[in-house]
């Protein structure tokens, strides 16, 4: 199918074992392309994946860490994550982040948490209580 309407696509979690990323994406032959949301004050724990990734921030700001280098990237900013790089992305406390993601299909949309001794996303102190409760519930179910 060559045409997609994000408004009618099913929202899915991307990396529920380590991230609050949720959105819609299409798995193409060579590229995974999607629109992802991270609630304010939440994000991913450090993780890796063997596929290269690009992020284009559409709303809000991401606190990005890639192989130890940190930067806050706002609307219009592009983030390049080389294959196998240790990275995390956290939405700042002031608003939800929406970003466009493109990954090659060498691997799936999800990565592997660097610290696999725990299950669950990064939930900061500034996160909305209902959002925090939802993702803590997902973590509890996943760790069973």
mmCIF file of N, CA and C in Angstrom:
data_model
loop_
_atom_site.group_PDB
_atom_site.id
_atom_site.type_symbol
_atom_site.label_atom_id
_atom_site.label_comp_id
_atom_site.label_asym_id
_atom_site.label_seq_id
_atom_site.Cartn_x
_atom_site.Cartn_y
_atom_site.Cartn_z
ATOM 1 N N UNK A 1 0.853 -1.178 0.000
ATOM 2 C CA UNK A 1 0.000 0.000 0.000
ATOM 3 C C UNK A 1 0.898 1.239 0.000
ATOM 4 N N UNK A 2 0.757 2.156 -0.938
ATOM 5 C CA UNK A 2 1.659 3.306 -1.022
ATOM 6 C C UNK A 2 1.207 4.550 -0.243
ATOM 7 N N UNK A 3 -0.033 4.552 0.299
ATOM 8 C CA UNK A 3 -0.535 5.756 0.968
ATOM 9 C C UNK A 3 -1.020 5.401 2.369
ATOM 10 N N UNK A 4 -0.699 6.263 3.338
ATOM 11 C CA UNK A 4 -1.048 6.004 4.731
ATOM 12 C C UNK A 4 -1.586 7.273 5.365
ATOM 13 N N UNK A 5 -2.566 7.129 6.245
ATOM 14 C CA UNK A 5 -3.122 8.249 6.997
ATOM 15 C C UNK A 5 -2.811 8.015 8.471
ATOM 16 N N UNK A 6 -1.848 8.744 9.039
ATOM 17 C CA UNK A 6 -1.479 8.533 10.440
ATOM 18 C C UNK A 6 -2.657 8.662 11.404
ATOM 19 N N UNK A 7 -3.652 9.462 11.043
ATOM 20 C CA UNK A 7 -4.817 9.654 11.912
ATOM 21 C C UNK A 7 -5.630 8.370 12.073
ATOM 22 N N UNK A 8 -5.566 7.478 11.103
ATOM 23 C CA UNK A 8 -6.366 6.248 11.159
ATOM 24 C C UNK A 8 -5.533 5.016 11.507
ATOM 25 N N UNK A 9 -4.237 5.188 11.655
ATOM 26 C CA UNK A 9 -3.364 4.054 11.972
ATOM 27 C C UNK A 9 -3.379 3.771 13.471
ATOM 28 N N UNK A 10 -3.165 2.513 13.832
ATOM 29 C CA UNK A 10 -3.141 2.112 15.233
ATOM 30 C C UNK A 10 -1.867 2.607 15.918
ATOM 31 N N UNK A 11 -2.040 3.260 17.071
ATOM 32 C CA UNK A 11 -0.903 3.693 17.880
ATOM 33 C C UNK A 11 -0.248 2.460 18.502
ATOM 34 N N UNK A 12 1.084 2.409 18.448
ATOM 35 C CA UNK A 12 1.823 1.282 19.014
ATOM 36 C C UNK A 12 2.964 1.794 19.884
ATOM 37 N N UNK A 13 3.317 0.999 20.879
ATOM 38 C CA UNK A 13 4.482 1.300 21.699
ATOM 39 C C UNK A 13 5.731 0.860 20.956
ATOM 40 N N UNK A 14 6.768 1.657 21.057
ATOM 41 C CA UNK A 14 8.048 1.330 20.420
ATOM 42 C C UNK A 14 9.111 1.247 21.509
ATOM 43 N N UNK A 15 9.427 0.055 21.949
ATOM 44 C CA UNK A 15 10.437 -0.109 22.988
ATOM 45 C C UNK A 15 9.878 -0.015 24.388
ATOM 46 N N UNK A 16 8.728 -0.626 24.641
ATOM 47 C CA UNK A 16 8.066 -0.522 25.945
ATOM 48 C C UNK A 16 8.942 -0.981 27.103
ATOM 49 N N UNK A 17 9.936 -1.829 26.838
ATOM 50 C CA UNK A 17 10.798 -2.311 27.919
ATOM 51 C C UNK A 17 11.777 -1.254 28.406
ATOM 52 N N UNK A 18 11.940 -0.156 27.646
ATOM 53 C CA UNK A 18 12.905 0.874 28.042
ATOM 54 C C UNK A 18 12.482 2.292 27.658
ATOM 55 N N UNK A 19 11.314 2.486 27.020
ATOM 56 C CA UNK A 19 10.973 3.800 26.472
ATOM 57 C C UNK A 19 9.479 4.090 26.547
ATOM 58 N N UNK A 20 9.142 5.390 26.526
ATOM 59 C CA UNK A 20 7.745 5.820 26.466
ATOM 60 C C UNK A 20 7.326 6.173 25.045
ATOM 61 N N UNK A 21 8.129 5.852 24.060
ATOM 62 C CA UNK A 21 7.801 6.162 22.664
ATOM 63 C C UNK A 21 6.539 5.429 22.237
ATOM 64 N N UNK A 22 5.634 6.185 21.620
ATOM 65 C CA UNK A 22 4.390 5.610 21.127
ATOM 66 C C UNK A 22 3.997 6.358 19.871
ATOM 67 N N UNK A 23 3.539 5.644 18.878
ATOM 68 C CA UNK A 23 3.146 6.320 17.652
ATOM 69 C C UNK A 23 2.762 5.360 16.560
ATOM 70 N N UNK A 24 2.917 5.840 15.334
ATOM 71 C CA UNK A 24 2.578 5.041 14.155
ATOM 72 C C UNK A 24 3.806 4.970 13.260
ATOM 73 N N UNK A 25 3.956 3.838 12.586
ATOM 74 C CA UNK A 25 5.064 3.716 11.642
ATOM 75 C C UNK A 25 4.722 2.687 10.581
ATOM 76 N N UNK A 26 5.456 2.805 9.504
ATOM 77 C CA UNK A 26 5.310 1.902 8.370
ATOM 78 C C UNK A 26 6.642 1.182 8.192
ATOM 79 N N UNK A 27 6.575 -0.126 8.044
ATOM 80 C CA UNK A 27 7.768 -0.926 7.774
ATOM 81 C C UNK A 27 7.888 -1.119 6.273
ATOM 82 N N UNK A 28 8.803 -0.383 5.657
ATOM 83 C CA UNK A 28 9.046 -0.539 4.230
ATOM 84 C C UNK A 28 10.060 -1.633 3.970
ATOM 85 N N UNK A 29 10.413 -1.796 2.734
ATOM 86 C CA UNK A 29 11.394 -2.821 2.372
ATOM 87 C C UNK A 29 12.772 -2.494 2.943
ATOM 88 N N UNK A 30 13.153 -1.210 2.941
ATOM 89 C CA UNK A 30 14.486 -0.809 3.413
ATOM 90 C C UNK A 30 14.470 0.250 4.522
ATOM 91 N N UNK A 31 13.296 0.848 4.761
ATOM 92 C CA UNK A 31 13.205 1.935 5.740
ATOM 93 C C UNK A 31 11.962 1.763 6.612
ATOM 94 N N UNK A 32 12.132 2.015 7.906
ATOM 95 C CA UNK A 32 11.015 2.144 8.839
ATOM 96 C C UNK A 32 10.804 3.640 9.012
ATOM 97 N N UNK A 33 9.577 4.117 8.812
ATOM 98 C CA UNK A 33 9.290 5.549 8.864
ATOM 99 C C UNK A 33 8.083 5.764 9.760
ATOM 100 N N UNK A 34 8.200 6.696 10.730
ATOM 101 C CA UNK A 34 7.091 6.880 11.648
ATOM 102 C C UNK A 34 7.008 8.247 12.269
ATOM 103 N N UNK A 35 5.909 8.439 12.992
ATOM 104 C CA UNK A 35 5.656 9.645 13.782
ATOM 105 C C UNK A 35 5.474 9.167 15.216
ATOM 106 N N UNK A 36 6.321 9.658 16.108
ATOM 107 C CA UNK A 36 6.395 9.154 17.474
ATOM 108 C C UNK A 36 6.172 10.288 18.473
ATOM 109 N N UNK A 37 5.539 9.953 19.598
ATOM 110 C CA UNK A 37 5.300 10.886 20.697
ATOM 111 C C UNK A 37 6.012 10.375 21.950
ATOM 112 N N UNK A 38 6.608 11.305 22.692
ATOM 113 C CA UNK A 38 7.129 11.016 24.027
ATOM 114 C C UNK A 38 6.485 12.037 24.961
ATOM 115 N N UNK A 39 5.746 11.597 25.986
ATOM 116 C CA UNK A 39 5.154 12.545 26.923
ATOM 117 C C UNK A 39 6.228 13.357 27.664
ATOM 118 N N UNK A 40 5.889 14.581 27.998
ATOM 119 C CA UNK A 40 6.802 15.477 28.713
ATOM 120 C C UNK A 40 7.382 14.783 29.944
ATOM 121 N N UNK A 41 8.687 14.954 30.139
ATOM 122 C CA UNK A 41 9.356 14.420 31.317
ATOM 123 C C UNK A 41 9.615 12.928 31.287
ATOM 124 N N UNK A 42 9.434 12.307 30.128
ATOM 125 C CA UNK A 42 9.654 10.864 30.013
ATOM 126 C C UNK A 42 10.549 10.572 28.817
ATOM 127 N N UNK A 43 10.952 9.324 28.700
ATOM 128 C CA UNK A 43 11.775 8.977 27.547
ATOM 129 C C UNK A 43 12.344 7.592 27.633
ATOM 130 N N UNK A 44 13.508 7.430 27.036
ATOM 131 C CA UNK A 44 14.128 6.110 26.966
ATOM 132 C C UNK A 44 15.351 6.024 27.867
ATOM 133 N N UNK A 45 15.528 4.839 28.418
ATOM 134 C CA UNK A 45 16.785 4.540 29.092
ATOM 135 C C UNK A 45 17.821 4.259 28.007
ATOM 136 N N UNK A 46 19.106 4.329 28.327
ATOM 137 C CA UNK A 46 20.129 4.059 27.312
ATOM 138 C C UNK A 46 19.934 2.684 26.660
ATOM 139 N N UNK A 47 20.024 2.683 25.335
ATOM 140 C CA UNK A 47 19.823 1.458 24.563
ATOM 141 C C UNK A 47 20.597 1.536 23.253
ATOM 142 N N UNK A 48 20.626 0.419 22.546
ATOM 143 C CA UNK A 48 21.317 0.323 21.258
ATOM 144 C C UNK A 48 20.452 -0.469 20.290
ATOM 145 N N UNK A 49 20.736 -0.296 19.009
ATOM 146 C CA UNK A 49 20.183 -1.151 17.961
ATOM 147 C C UNK A 49 21.140 -1.123 16.779
ATOM 148 N N UNK A 50 21.173 -2.214 16.018
ATOM 149 C CA UNK A 50 22.140 -2.298 14.923
ATOM 150 C C UNK A 50 21.740 -1.534 13.668
ATOM 151 N N UNK A 51 20.650 -0.777 13.744
ATOM 152 C CA UNK A 51 20.273 0.022 12.573
ATOM 153 C C UNK A 51 20.483 1.509 12.838
ATOM 154 N N UNK A 52 20.845 2.210 11.793
ATOM 155 C CA UNK A 52 21.015 3.660 11.818
ATOM 156 C C UNK A 52 19.640 4.307 11.965
ATOM 157 N N UNK A 53 19.591 5.483 12.608
ATOM 158 C CA UNK A 53 18.321 6.161 12.854
ATOM 159 C C UNK A 53 18.484 7.666 12.693
ATOM 160 N N UNK A 54 17.438 8.299 12.168
ATOM 161 C CA UNK A 54 17.351 9.754 12.106
ATOM 162 C C UNK A 54 16.062 10.188 12.781
ATOM 163 N N UNK A 55 16.126 11.308 13.502
ATOM 164 C CA UNK A 55 14.966 11.896 14.166
ATOM 165 C C UNK A 55 14.868 13.348 13.730
ATOM 166 N N UNK A 56 13.657 13.787 13.385
ATOM 167 C CA UNK A 56 13.364 15.186 13.077
ATOM 168 C C UNK A 56 12.320 15.646 14.081
ATOM 169 N N UNK A 57 12.694 16.545 14.989
ATOM 170 C CA UNK A 57 11.795 17.014 16.041
ATOM 171 C C UNK A 57 10.756 17.961 15.436
ATOM 172 N N UNK A 58 9.489 17.647 15.670
ATOM 173 C CA UNK A 58 8.377 18.443 15.149
ATOM 174 C C UNK A 58 7.752 19.339 16.209
ATOM 175 N N UNK A 59 7.808 18.904 17.471
ATOM 176 C CA UNK A 59 7.224 19.666 18.584
ATOM 177 C C UNK A 59 8.020 19.358 19.840
ATOM 178 N N UNK A 60 8.231 20.367 20.671
ATOM 179 C CA UNK A 60 8.923 20.162 21.928
ATOM 180 C C UNK A 60 10.430 20.060 21.759
ATOM 181 N N UNK A 61 11.075 19.561 22.812
ATOM 182 C CA UNK A 61 12.533 19.409 22.815
ATOM 183 C C UNK A 61 12.916 18.071 23.416
ATOM 184 N N UNK A 62 13.916 17.455 22.823
ATOM 185 C CA UNK A 62 14.472 16.198 23.317
ATOM 186 C C UNK A 62 15.835 16.444 23.940
ATOM 187 N N UNK A 63 16.056 15.869 25.107
ATOM 188 C CA UNK A 63 17.383 15.836 25.698
ATOM 189 C C UNK A 63 18.019 14.556 25.163
ATOM 190 N N UNK A 64 18.929 14.711 24.225
ATOM 191 C CA UNK A 64 19.520 13.570 23.529
ATOM 192 C C UNK A 64 20.898 13.258 24.096
ATOM 193 N N UNK A 65 21.180 11.955 24.206
ATOM 194 C CA UNK A 65 22.516 11.487 24.562
ATOM 195 C C UNK A 65 22.891 10.422 23.537
ATOM 196 N N UNK A 66 24.013 10.625 22.857
ATOM 197 C CA UNK A 66 24.515 9.648 21.895
ATOM 198 C C UNK A 66 25.990 9.410 22.203
ATOM 199 N N UNK A 67 26.302 8.190 22.605
ATOM 200 C CA UNK A 67 27.678 7.814 22.957
ATOM 201 C C UNK A 67 28.333 8.823 23.896
ATOM 202 N N UNK A 68 27.584 9.257 24.912
ATOM 203 C CA UNK A 68 28.102 10.162 25.927
ATOM 204 C C UNK A 68 27.988 11.636 25.607
ATOM 205 N N UNK A 69 27.725 11.996 24.363
ATOM 206 C CA UNK A 69 27.552 13.402 23.980
ATOM 207 C C UNK A 69 26.098 13.797 24.207
ATOM 208 N N UNK A 70 25.881 14.930 24.896
ATOM 209 C CA UNK A 70 24.527 15.370 25.252
ATOM 210 C C UNK A 70 24.194 16.708 24.604
ATOM 211 N N UNK A 71 22.928 16.829 24.184
ATOM 212 C CA UNK A 71 22.457 18.082 23.600
ATOM 213 C C UNK A 71 20.939 18.106 23.676
ATOM 214 N N UNK A 72 20.384 19.291 23.928
ATOM 215 C CA UNK A 72 18.941 19.475 23.851
ATOM 216 C C UNK A 72 18.617 19.937 22.442
ATOM 217 N N UNK A 73 17.716 19.213 21.786
ATOM 218 C CA UNK A 73 17.370 19.465 20.388
ATOM 219 C C UNK A 73 15.897 19.833 20.311
ATOM 220 N N UNK A 74 15.610 21.027 19.771
ATOM 221 C CA UNK A 74 14.242 21.509 19.678
ATOM 222 C C UNK A 74 13.641 21.341 18.300
ATOM 223 N N UNK A 75 12.463 21.928 18.142
ATOM 224 C CA UNK A 75 11.695 21.835 16.900
ATOM 225 C C UNK A 75 12.567 22.178 15.693
ATOM 226 N N UNK A 76 12.513 21.311 14.688
ATOM 227 C CA UNK A 76 13.286 21.505 13.470
ATOM 228 C C UNK A 76 14.664 20.883 13.505
ATOM 229 N N UNK A 77 15.107 20.467 14.692
ATOM 230 C CA UNK A 77 16.428 19.856 14.813
ATOM 231 C C UNK A 77 16.433 18.414 14.342
ATOM 232 N N UNK A 78 17.563 18.007 13.792
ATOM 233 C CA UNK A 78 17.736 16.642 13.302
ATOM 234 C C UNK A 78 18.791 15.941 14.153
ATOM 235 N N UNK A 79 18.485 14.716 14.541
ATOM 236 C CA UNK A 79 19.402 13.892 15.323
ATOM 237 C C UNK A 79 19.764 12.673 14.484
ATOM 238 N N UNK A 80 21.063 12.398 14.376
ATOM 239 C CA UNK A 80 21.537 11.200 13.666
ATOM 240 C C UNK A 80 22.112 10.242 14.695
ATOM 241 N N UNK A 81 21.586 9.033 14.725
ATOM 242 C CA UNK A 81 22.066 8.006 15.643
ATOM 243 C C UNK A 81 22.713 6.903 14.807
ATOM 244 N N UNK A 82 24.044 6.838 14.805
ATOM 245 C CA UNK A 82 24.711 5.775 14.040
ATOM 246 C C UNK A 82 24.358 4.387 14.593
ATOM 247 N N UNK A 83 24.454 3.384 13.762
ATOM 248 C CA UNK A 83 24.189 2.005 14.175
ATOM 249 C C UNK A 83 25.041 1.641 15.387
ATOM 250 N N UNK A 84 24.431 0.934 16.323
ATOM 251 C CA UNK A 84 25.073 0.406 17.537
ATOM 252 C C UNK A 84 25.522 1.465 18.537
ATOM 253 N N UNK A 85 25.135 2.718 18.355
ATOM 254 C CA UNK A 85 25.493 3.775 19.304
ATOM 255 C C UNK A 85 24.622 3.678 20.554
ATOM 256 N N UNK A 86 25.246 3.843 21.707
ATOM 257 C CA UNK A 86 24.486 3.913 22.947
ATOM 258 C C UNK A 86 23.795 5.269 22.980
ATOM 259 N N UNK A 87 22.468 5.276 23.175
ATOM 260 C CA UNK A 87 21.745 6.547 23.148
ATOM 261 C C UNK A 87 20.485 6.504 24.003
ATOM 262 N N UNK A 88 20.018 7.697 24.361
ATOM 263 C CA UNK A 88 18.731 7.858 25.041
ATOM 264 C C UNK A 88 18.134 9.184 24.596
ATOM 265 N N UNK A 89 16.804 9.250 24.626
ATOM 266 C CA UNK A 89 16.070 10.450 24.240
ATOM 267 C C UNK A 89 15.004 10.702 25.296
ATOM 268 N N UNK A 90 15.014 11.892 25.895
ATOM 269 C CA UNK A 90 14.063 12.234 26.945
ATOM 270 C C UNK A 90 13.395 13.554 26.595
ATOM 271 N N UNK A 91 12.065 13.572 26.648
ATOM 272 C CA UNK A 91 11.316 14.802 26.416
ATOM 273 C C UNK A 91 11.522 15.740 27.599
ATOM 274 N N UNK A 92 11.754 17.006 27.327
ATOM 275 C CA UNK A 92 11.875 17.974 28.415
ATOM 276 C C UNK A 92 10.534 18.068 29.139
ATOM 277 N N UNK A 93 10.554 18.642 30.338
ATOM 278 C CA UNK A 93 9.360 18.691 31.178
ATOM 279 C C UNK A 93 8.267 19.624 30.666
ATOM 280 N N UNK A 94 8.593 20.567 29.768
ATOM 281 C CA UNK A 94 7.632 21.611 29.412
ATOM 282 C C UNK A 94 6.537 21.181 28.445
ATOM 283 N N UNK A 95 6.774 20.192 27.574
ATOM 284 C CA UNK A 95 5.708 19.731 26.678
ATOM 285 C C UNK A 95 6.065 18.385 26.064
ATOM 286 N N UNK A 96 5.029 17.702 25.582
ATOM 287 C CA UNK A 96 5.248 16.445 24.870
ATOM 288 C C UNK A 96 6.101 16.701 23.637
ATOM 289 N N UNK A 97 6.826 15.686 23.233
ATOM 290 C CA UNK A 97 7.638 15.764 22.021
ATOM 291 C C UNK A 97 6.996 14.895 20.942
ATOM 292 N N UNK A 98 6.939 15.434 19.751
ATOM 293 C CA UNK A 98 6.529 14.670 18.575
ATOM 294 C C UNK A 98 7.699 14.722 17.605
ATOM 295 N N UNK A 99 8.080 13.554 17.095
ATOM 296 C CA UNK A 99 9.178 13.533 16.135
ATOM 297 C C UNK A 99 8.916 12.529 15.027
ATOM 298 N N UNK A 100 9.559 12.784 13.918
ATOM 299 C CA UNK A 100 9.535 11.858 12.795
ATOM 300 C C UNK A 100 10.790 11.006 12.904
ATOM 301 N N UNK A 101 10.639 9.715 12.687
ATOM 302 C CA UNK A 101 11.765 8.798 12.787
ATOM 303 C C UNK A 101 11.920 8.022 11.484
ATOM 304 N N UNK A 102 13.158 7.809 11.101
ATOM 305 C CA UNK A 102 13.480 6.945 9.966
ATOM 306 C C UNK A 102 14.638 6.041 10.390
ATOM 307 N N UNK A 103 14.461 4.747 10.189
ATOM 308 C CA UNK A 103 15.486 3.755 10.527
ATOM 309 C C UNK A 103 15.617 2.795 9.367
ATOM 310 N N UNK A 104 16.830 2.316 9.160
ATOM 311 C CA UNK A 104 16.957 1.280 8.140
ATOM 312 C C UNK A 104 16.409 -0.031 8.703
ATOM 313 N N UNK A 105 16.077 -0.954 7.837
ATOM 314 C CA UNK A 105 15.422 -2.187 8.262
ATOM 315 C C UNK A 105 16.390 -3.319 8.619
ATOM 316 N N UNK A 106 17.632 -2.983 8.940
ATOM 317 C CA UNK A 106 18.577 -4.002 9.396
ATOM 318 C C UNK A 106 18.103 -4.630 10.712
ATOM 319 N N UNK A 107 17.194 -3.933 11.381
ATOM 320 C CA UNK A 107 16.671 -4.366 12.678
ATOM 321 C C UNK A 107 15.270 -3.808 12.767
ATOM 322 N N UNK A 108 14.565 -4.098 13.826
ATOM 323 C CA UNK A 108 13.201 -3.613 14.032
ATOM 324 C C UNK A 108 13.186 -2.191 14.582
ATOM 325 N N UNK A 109 11.998 -1.693 14.927
ATOM 326 C CA UNK A 109 11.867 -0.339 15.481
ATOM 327 C C UNK A 109 12.460 -0.273 16.892
ATOM 328 N N UNK A 110 12.404 -1.371 17.640
ATOM 329 C CA UNK A 110 12.878 -1.389 19.017
ATOM 330 C C UNK A 110 14.350 -1.758 19.106
ATOM 331 N N UNK A 111 15.002 -1.215 20.129
ATOM 332 C CA UNK A 111 16.380 -1.563 20.410
ATOM 333 C C UNK A 111 16.467 -2.483 21.610
ATOM 334 N N UNK A 112 17.635 -2.538 22.214
ATOM 335 C CA UNK A 112 17.885 -3.365 23.387
ATOM 336 C C UNK A 112 18.486 -2.472 24.462
ATOM 337 N N UNK A 113 17.846 -2.456 25.644
ATOM 338 C CA UNK A 113 18.333 -1.623 26.741
ATOM 339 C C UNK A 113 19.739 -2.036 27.147
ATOM 340 N N UNK A 114 20.568 -1.057 27.441
ATOM 341 C CA UNK A 114 21.946 -1.329 27.860
ATOM 342 C C UNK A 114 21.952 -2.075 29.189
ATOM 343 N N UNK A 115 21.082 -1.665 30.104
ATOM 344 C CA UNK A 115 20.955 -2.313 31.407
ATOM 345 C C UNK A 115 19.687 -3.160 31.362
ATOM 346 N N UNK A 116 19.838 -4.432 31.066
ATOM 347 C CA UNK A 116 18.658 -5.284 30.950
ATOM 348 C C UNK A 116 18.236 -5.891 32.286
ATOM 349 N N UNK A 117 18.813 -5.393 33.394
ATOM 350 C CA UNK A 117 18.438 -5.902 34.711
ATOM 351 C C UNK A 117 17.135 -5.296 35.206
ATOM 352 N N UNK A 118 16.655 -4.255 34.537
ATOM 353 C CA UNK A 118 15.378 -3.662 34.913
ATOM 354 C C UNK A 118 14.520 -3.494 33.666
ATOM 355 N N UNK A 119 13.230 -3.335 33.895
ATOM 356 C CA UNK A 119 12.273 -3.203 32.795
ATOM 357 C C UNK A 119 11.520 -1.902 33.009
ATOM 358 N N UNK A 120 11.394 -1.102 32.001
ATOM 359 C CA UNK A 120 10.600 0.119 32.099
ATOM 360 C C UNK A 120 11.317 1.324 31.542
ATOM 361 N N UNK A 121 10.513 2.310 31.212
ATOM 362 C CA UNK A 121 10.981 3.542 30.595
ATOM 363 C C UNK A 121 11.553 4.505 31.628
ATOM 364 N N UNK A 122 12.206 5.550 31.131
ATOM 365 C CA UNK A 122 12.638 6.648 31.991
ATOM 366 C C UNK A 122 11.411 7.504 32.298
ATOM 367 N N UNK A 123 11.115 7.706 33.584
ATOM 368 C CA UNK A 123 10.018 8.572 34.029
ATOM 369 C C UNK A 123 10.628 9.607 34.961
ATOM 370 N N UNK A 124 10.695 10.861 34.517
ATOM 371 C CA UNK A 124 11.272 11.920 35.332
ATOM 372 C C UNK A 124 10.286 12.484 36.337
ATOM 373 N N UNK A 125 10.802 13.277 37.273
ATOM 374 C CA UNK A 125 9.959 13.885 38.299
ATOM 375 C C UNK A 125 8.933 14.846 37.714
ATOM 376 N N UNK A 126 9.224 15.427 36.543
ATOM 377 C CA UNK A 126 8.311 16.378 35.925
ATOM 378 C C UNK A 126 7.211 15.746 35.093
ATOM 379 N N UNK A 127 7.184 14.420 35.018
ATOM 380 C CA UNK A 127 6.177 13.727 34.208
ATOM 381 C C UNK A 127 4.799 13.841 34.846
ATOM 382 N N UNK A 128 3.781 13.939 34.018
ATOM 383 C CA UNK A 128 2.393 13.950 34.474
ATOM 384 C C UNK A 128 2.125 12.649 35.244
ATOM 385 N N UNK A 129 1.400 12.752 36.367
ATOM 386 C CA UNK A 129 1.173 11.591 37.231
ATOM 387 C C UNK A 129 0.443 10.460 36.510
ATOM 388 N N UNK A 130 -0.550 10.779 35.683
ATOM 389 C CA UNK A 130 -1.295 9.722 34.989
ATOM 390 C C UNK A 130 -0.423 9.035 33.935
ATOM 391 N N UNK A 131 0.433 9.808 33.278
ATOM 392 C CA UNK A 131 1.363 9.232 32.296
ATOM 393 C C UNK A 131 2.354 8.319 33.012
ATOM 394 N N UNK A 132 2.890 8.800 34.132
ATOM 395 C CA UNK A 132 3.845 7.998 34.903
ATOM 396 C C UNK A 132 3.203 6.692 35.358
ATOM 397 N N UNK A 133 1.959 6.762 35.846
ATOM 398 C CA UNK A 133 1.266 5.558 36.310
ATOM 399 C C UNK A 133 1.049 4.576 35.162
ATOM 400 N N UNK A 134 0.674 5.084 34.001
ATOM 401 C CA UNK A 134 0.446 4.214 32.837
ATOM 402 C C UNK A 134 1.717 3.452 32.465
ATOM 403 N N UNK A 135 2.836 4.166 32.356
ATOM 404 C CA UNK A 135 4.067 3.503 31.937
ATOM 405 C C UNK A 135 4.669 2.646 33.046
ATOM 406 N N UNK A 136 4.434 2.987 34.304
ATOM 407 C CA UNK A 136 4.878 2.100 35.387
ATOM 408 C C UNK A 136 4.071 0.805 35.360
ATOM 409 N N UNK A 137 2.779 0.915 35.012
ATOM 410 C CA UNK A 137 1.942 -0.278 34.869
ATOM 411 C C UNK A 137 2.429 -1.178 33.749
ATOM 412 N N UNK A 138 2.820 -0.580 32.631
ATOM 413 C CA UNK A 138 3.370 -1.352 31.512
ATOM 414 C C UNK A 138 4.645 -2.061 31.962
ATOM 415 N N UNK A 139 5.478 -1.356 32.725
ATOM 416 C CA UNK A 139 6.731 -1.950 33.209
ATOM 417 C C UNK A 139 6.455 -3.124 34.144
ATOM 418 N N UNK A 140 5.460 -2.972 35.026
ATOM 419 C CA UNK A 140 5.135 -4.055 35.954
ATOM 420 C C UNK A 140 4.658 -5.295 35.203
ATOM 421 N N UNK A 141 3.824 -5.103 34.199
ATOM 422 C CA UNK A 141 3.335 -6.242 33.405
ATOM 423 C C UNK A 141 4.478 -6.899 32.639
ATOM 424 N N UNK A 142 5.381 -6.089 32.110
ATOM 425 C CA UNK A 142 6.485 -6.616 31.309
ATOM 426 C C UNK A 142 7.525 -7.360 32.112
ATOM 427 N N UNK A 143 7.655 -7.016 33.395
ATOM 428 C CA UNK A 143 8.690 -7.653 34.209
ATOM 429 C C UNK A 143 8.197 -8.941 34.866
ATOM 430 N N UNK A 144 6.930 -9.250 34.688
ATOM 431 C CA UNK A 144 6.375 -10.469 35.300
ATOM 432 C C UNK A 144 6.831 -11.718 34.586
#
